[in-house]
mmCIF file of C-alpha atoms in Angstrom:
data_model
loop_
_atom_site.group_PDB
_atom_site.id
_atom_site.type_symbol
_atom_site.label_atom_id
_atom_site.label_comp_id
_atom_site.label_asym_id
_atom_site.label_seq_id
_atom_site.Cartn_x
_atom_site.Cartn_y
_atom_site.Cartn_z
ATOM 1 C CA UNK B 115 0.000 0.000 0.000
ATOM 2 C CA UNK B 116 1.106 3.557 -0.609
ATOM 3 C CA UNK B 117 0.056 7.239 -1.357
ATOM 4 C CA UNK B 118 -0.610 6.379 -4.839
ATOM 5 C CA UNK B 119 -3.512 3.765 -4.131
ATOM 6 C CA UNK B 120 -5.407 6.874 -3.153
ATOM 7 C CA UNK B 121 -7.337 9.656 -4.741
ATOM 8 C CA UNK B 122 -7.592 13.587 -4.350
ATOM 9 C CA UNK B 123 -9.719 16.089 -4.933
ATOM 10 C CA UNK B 124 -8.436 20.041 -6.286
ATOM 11 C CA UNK B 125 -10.267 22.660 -5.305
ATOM 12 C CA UNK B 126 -11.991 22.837 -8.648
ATOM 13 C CA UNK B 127 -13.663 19.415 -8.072
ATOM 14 C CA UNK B 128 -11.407 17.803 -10.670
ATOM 15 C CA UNK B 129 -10.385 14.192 -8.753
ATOM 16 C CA UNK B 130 -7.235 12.621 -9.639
ATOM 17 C CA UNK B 131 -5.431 9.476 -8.651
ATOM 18 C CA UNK B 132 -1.987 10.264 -6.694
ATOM 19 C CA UNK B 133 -0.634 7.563 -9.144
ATOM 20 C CA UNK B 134 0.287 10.960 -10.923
ATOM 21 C CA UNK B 135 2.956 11.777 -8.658
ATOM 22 C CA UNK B 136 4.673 8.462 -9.171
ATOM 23 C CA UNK B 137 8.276 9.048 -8.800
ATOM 24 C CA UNK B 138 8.191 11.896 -7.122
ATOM 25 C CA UNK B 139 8.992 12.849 -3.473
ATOM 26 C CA UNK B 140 5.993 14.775 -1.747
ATOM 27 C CA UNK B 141 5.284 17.466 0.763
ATOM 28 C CA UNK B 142 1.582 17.017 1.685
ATOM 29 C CA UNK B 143 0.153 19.229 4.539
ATOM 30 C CA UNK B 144 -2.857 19.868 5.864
ATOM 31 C CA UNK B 145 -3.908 23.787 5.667
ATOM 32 C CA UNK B 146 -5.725 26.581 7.001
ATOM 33 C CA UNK B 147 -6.140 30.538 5.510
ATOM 34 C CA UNK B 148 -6.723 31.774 8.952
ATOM 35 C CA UNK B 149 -4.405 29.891 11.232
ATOM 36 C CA UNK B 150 -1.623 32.076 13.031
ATOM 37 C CA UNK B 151 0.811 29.478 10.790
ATOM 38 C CA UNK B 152 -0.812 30.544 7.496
ATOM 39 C CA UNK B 153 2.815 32.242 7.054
ATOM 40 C CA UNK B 154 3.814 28.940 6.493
ATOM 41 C CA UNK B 155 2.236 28.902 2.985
ATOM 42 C CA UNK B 156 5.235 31.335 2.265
ATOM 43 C CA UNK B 157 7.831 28.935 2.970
ATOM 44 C CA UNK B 158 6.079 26.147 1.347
ATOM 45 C CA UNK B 159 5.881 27.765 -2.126
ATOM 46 C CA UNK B 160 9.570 28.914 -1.664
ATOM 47 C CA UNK B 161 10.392 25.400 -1.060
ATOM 48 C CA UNK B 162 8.490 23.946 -3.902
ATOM 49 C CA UNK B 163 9.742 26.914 -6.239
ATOM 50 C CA UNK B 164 13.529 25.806 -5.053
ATOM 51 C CA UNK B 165 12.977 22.121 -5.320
ATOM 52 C CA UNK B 166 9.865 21.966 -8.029
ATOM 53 C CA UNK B 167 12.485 21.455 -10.945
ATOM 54 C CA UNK B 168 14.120 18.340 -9.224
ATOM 55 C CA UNK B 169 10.975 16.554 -8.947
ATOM 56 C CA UNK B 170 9.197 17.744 -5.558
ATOM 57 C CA UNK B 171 5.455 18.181 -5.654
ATOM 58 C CA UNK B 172 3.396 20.121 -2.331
ATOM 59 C CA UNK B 173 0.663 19.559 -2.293
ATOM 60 C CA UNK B 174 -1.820 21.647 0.217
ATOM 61 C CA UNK B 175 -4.868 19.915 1.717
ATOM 62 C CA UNK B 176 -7.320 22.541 3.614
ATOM 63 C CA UNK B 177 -9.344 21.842 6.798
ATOM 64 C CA UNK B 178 -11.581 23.011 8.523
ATOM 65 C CA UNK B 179 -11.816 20.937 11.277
ATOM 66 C CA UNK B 180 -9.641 23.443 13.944
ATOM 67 C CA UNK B 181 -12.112 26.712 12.606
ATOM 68 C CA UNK B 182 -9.716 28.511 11.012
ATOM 69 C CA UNK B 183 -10.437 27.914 7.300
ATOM 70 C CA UNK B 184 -13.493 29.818 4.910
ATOM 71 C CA UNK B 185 -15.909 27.156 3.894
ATOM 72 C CA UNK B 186 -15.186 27.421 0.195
ATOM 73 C CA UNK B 187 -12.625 25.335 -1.487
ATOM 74 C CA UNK B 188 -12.083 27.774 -4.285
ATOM 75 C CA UNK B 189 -12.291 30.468 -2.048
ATOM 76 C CA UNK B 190 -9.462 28.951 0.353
ATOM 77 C CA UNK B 191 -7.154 27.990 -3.060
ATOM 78 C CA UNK B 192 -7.574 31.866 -3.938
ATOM 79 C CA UNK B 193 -6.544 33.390 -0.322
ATOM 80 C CA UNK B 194 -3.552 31.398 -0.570
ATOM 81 C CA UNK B 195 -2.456 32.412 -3.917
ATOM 82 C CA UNK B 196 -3.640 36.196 -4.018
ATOM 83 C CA UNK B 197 -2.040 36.334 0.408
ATOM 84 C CA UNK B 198 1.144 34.164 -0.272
ATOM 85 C CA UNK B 199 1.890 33.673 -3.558
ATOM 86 C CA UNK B 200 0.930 29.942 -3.480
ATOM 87 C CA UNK B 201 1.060 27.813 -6.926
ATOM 88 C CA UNK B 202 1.555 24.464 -5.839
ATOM 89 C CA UNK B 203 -1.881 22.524 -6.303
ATOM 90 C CA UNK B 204 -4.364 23.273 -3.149
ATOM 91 C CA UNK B 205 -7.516 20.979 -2.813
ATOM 92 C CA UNK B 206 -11.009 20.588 -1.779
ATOM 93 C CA UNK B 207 -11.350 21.358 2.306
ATOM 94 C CA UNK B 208 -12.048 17.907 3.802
ATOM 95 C CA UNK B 209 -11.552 16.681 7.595
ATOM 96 C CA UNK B 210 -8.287 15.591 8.476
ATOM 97 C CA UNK B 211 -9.545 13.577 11.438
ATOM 98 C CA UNK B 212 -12.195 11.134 12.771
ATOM 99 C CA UNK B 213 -14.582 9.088 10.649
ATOM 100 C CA UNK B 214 -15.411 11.834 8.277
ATOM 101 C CA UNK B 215 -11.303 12.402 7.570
ATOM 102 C CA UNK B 216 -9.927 12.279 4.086
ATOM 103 C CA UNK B 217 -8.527 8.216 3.308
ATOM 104 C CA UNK B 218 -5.331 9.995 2.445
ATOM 105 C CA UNK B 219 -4.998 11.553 5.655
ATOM 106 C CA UNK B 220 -6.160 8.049 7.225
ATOM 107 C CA UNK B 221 -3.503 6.541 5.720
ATOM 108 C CA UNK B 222 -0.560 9.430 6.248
ATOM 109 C CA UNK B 223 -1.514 9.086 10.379
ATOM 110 C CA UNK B 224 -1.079 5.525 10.281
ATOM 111 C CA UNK B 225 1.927 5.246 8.732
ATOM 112 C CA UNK B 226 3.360 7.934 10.696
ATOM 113 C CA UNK B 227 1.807 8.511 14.313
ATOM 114 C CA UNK B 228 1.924 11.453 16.095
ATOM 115 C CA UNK B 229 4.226 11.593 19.353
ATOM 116 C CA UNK B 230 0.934 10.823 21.396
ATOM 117 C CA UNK B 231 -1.774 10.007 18.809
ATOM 118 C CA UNK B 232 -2.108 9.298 15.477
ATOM 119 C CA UNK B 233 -4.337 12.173 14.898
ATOM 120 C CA UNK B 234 -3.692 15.840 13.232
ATOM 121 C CA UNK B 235 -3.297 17.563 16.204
ATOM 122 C CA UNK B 236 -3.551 21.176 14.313
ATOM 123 C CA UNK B 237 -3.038 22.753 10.819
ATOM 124 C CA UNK B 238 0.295 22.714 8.943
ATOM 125 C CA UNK B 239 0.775 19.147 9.722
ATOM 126 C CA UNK B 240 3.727 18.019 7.239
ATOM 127 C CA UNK B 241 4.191 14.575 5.646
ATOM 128 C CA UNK B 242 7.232 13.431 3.403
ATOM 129 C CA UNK B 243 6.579 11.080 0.886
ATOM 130 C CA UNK B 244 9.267 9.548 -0.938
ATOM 131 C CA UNK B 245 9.100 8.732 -4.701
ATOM 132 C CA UNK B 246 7.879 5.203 -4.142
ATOM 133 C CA UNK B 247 4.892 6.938 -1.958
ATOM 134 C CA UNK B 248 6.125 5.606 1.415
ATOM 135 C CA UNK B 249 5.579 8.236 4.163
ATOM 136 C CA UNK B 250 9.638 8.680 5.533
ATOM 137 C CA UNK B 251 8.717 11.424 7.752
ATOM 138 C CA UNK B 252 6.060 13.505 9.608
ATOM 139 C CA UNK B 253 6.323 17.032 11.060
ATOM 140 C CA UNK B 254 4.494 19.097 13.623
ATOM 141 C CA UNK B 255 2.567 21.791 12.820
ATOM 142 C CA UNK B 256 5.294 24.259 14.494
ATOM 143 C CA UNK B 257 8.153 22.981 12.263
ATOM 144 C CA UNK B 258 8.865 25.756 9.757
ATOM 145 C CA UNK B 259 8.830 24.096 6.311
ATOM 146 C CA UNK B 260 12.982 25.039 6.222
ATOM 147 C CA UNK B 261 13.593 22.265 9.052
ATOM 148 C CA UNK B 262 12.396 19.929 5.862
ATOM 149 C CA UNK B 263 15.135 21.050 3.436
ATOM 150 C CA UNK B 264 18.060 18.119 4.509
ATOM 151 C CA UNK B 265 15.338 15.400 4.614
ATOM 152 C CA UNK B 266 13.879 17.075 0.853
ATOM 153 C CA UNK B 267 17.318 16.899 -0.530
ATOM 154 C CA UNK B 268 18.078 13.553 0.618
ATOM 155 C CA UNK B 269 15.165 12.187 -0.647
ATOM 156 C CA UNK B 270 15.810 14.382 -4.246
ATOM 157 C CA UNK B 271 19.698 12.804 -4.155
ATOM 158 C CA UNK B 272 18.544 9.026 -3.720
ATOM 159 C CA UNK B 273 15.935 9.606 -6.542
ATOM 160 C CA UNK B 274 18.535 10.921 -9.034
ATOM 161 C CA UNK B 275 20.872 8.333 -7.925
#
C-alpha cells in the first residue's frame, strides 16, 4: 500500500489518482487561511519553487476541522495564492480527522503517528513522501517548512541516484 492507491480532490472538483505523482517525493500538509501558521504557505511555495524542478510536488490539503479555514474550497485555493503567492496545487477542504477524515490523511496518520496520537493535532501538519509513496517522515505543525530542506534533498539525491 502507498500514497498512490489513493485519490484527491483540487479545489476545482477535478479528482485525480496520486498515481500521478509516481516518482516523485511529496510534501503534503494539511492547511488553514486563517491559522496564526498561514505564514507557512510562504515557505512552502519557496520550497516547492527551489525544489519543483528536481521533482518535488506540495501539495496543500485545507481543513476546517480546527475553525480557522473559509468554507469554500475555491475560495481557500484563492486566499492562498492572491495572500502568499501559493502555486503548488491546493484541494477541496475535507476533515483531516475522525470518521469523516480524508482516506489519504487516514492513511498518512497511520503510517506515521503522532508523538501521542495518530491524529492531526492542528493545521500545517507536514508529511514526506518519498518517490515510491512511502511516508519517511512527519512534522508538527510548528516545524517551519525550512527544518524539511536536509530530509527534501536527501530524498531528491537518492531519486537521481
Amino acid at each position: 500500500m502507498s500514497i498512490y492507491d489513493y485519490e484527491a480532490t483540487l479545489e476545482n472538483g477535478e479528482t485525480y489518482s496520486l498515481k500521478k505523482y509516481e516518482n516523485h517525493p511529496l510534501v503534503i500538509v494539511n492547511t488553514a487561511t486563517k491559522c496564526g501558521l498561514a505564514p507557512q504557505f510562504k515557505e512552502l511555495e519557496k520550497i516547492y519553487q527551489e525544489y519543483h524542478k528536481k521533482g518535488l510536488i506540495v501539495l496543500g490539503f485545507p481543513s476546517n476541522q480546527f475553525h480557522q479555514e473559509v468554507s469554500d474550497s475555491k475560495e481557500a485555493a484563492q486566499s492562498c495564492r492572491t495572500t502568499y503567492g501559493v502555486s503548488f496545487p491546493m484541494h477541496q477542504i475535507h476533515d483531516v480527522n475522525g470518521e469523516k477524515a480524508l482516506p489519504l490523511f487516514k492513511y498518512l496518520t497511520s503510517q506515521k503517528p503522532g508523538k501521542f496520537t495518530n491524529a492531526i493535532k492542528w493545521n500545517f501538519t507536514k508529511f514526506l513522501v518519498d518517490e515510491k509513496g512511502q511516508v519517511v517522515e512527519r512534522f508538527a505543525p510548528t516545524t517551519v517548512p525550512q527544518k524539511m530542506i536536509p530530509k527534501i534533498e536527501k530524498l531528491l539525491e537518492k531519486q537521481q541516484s
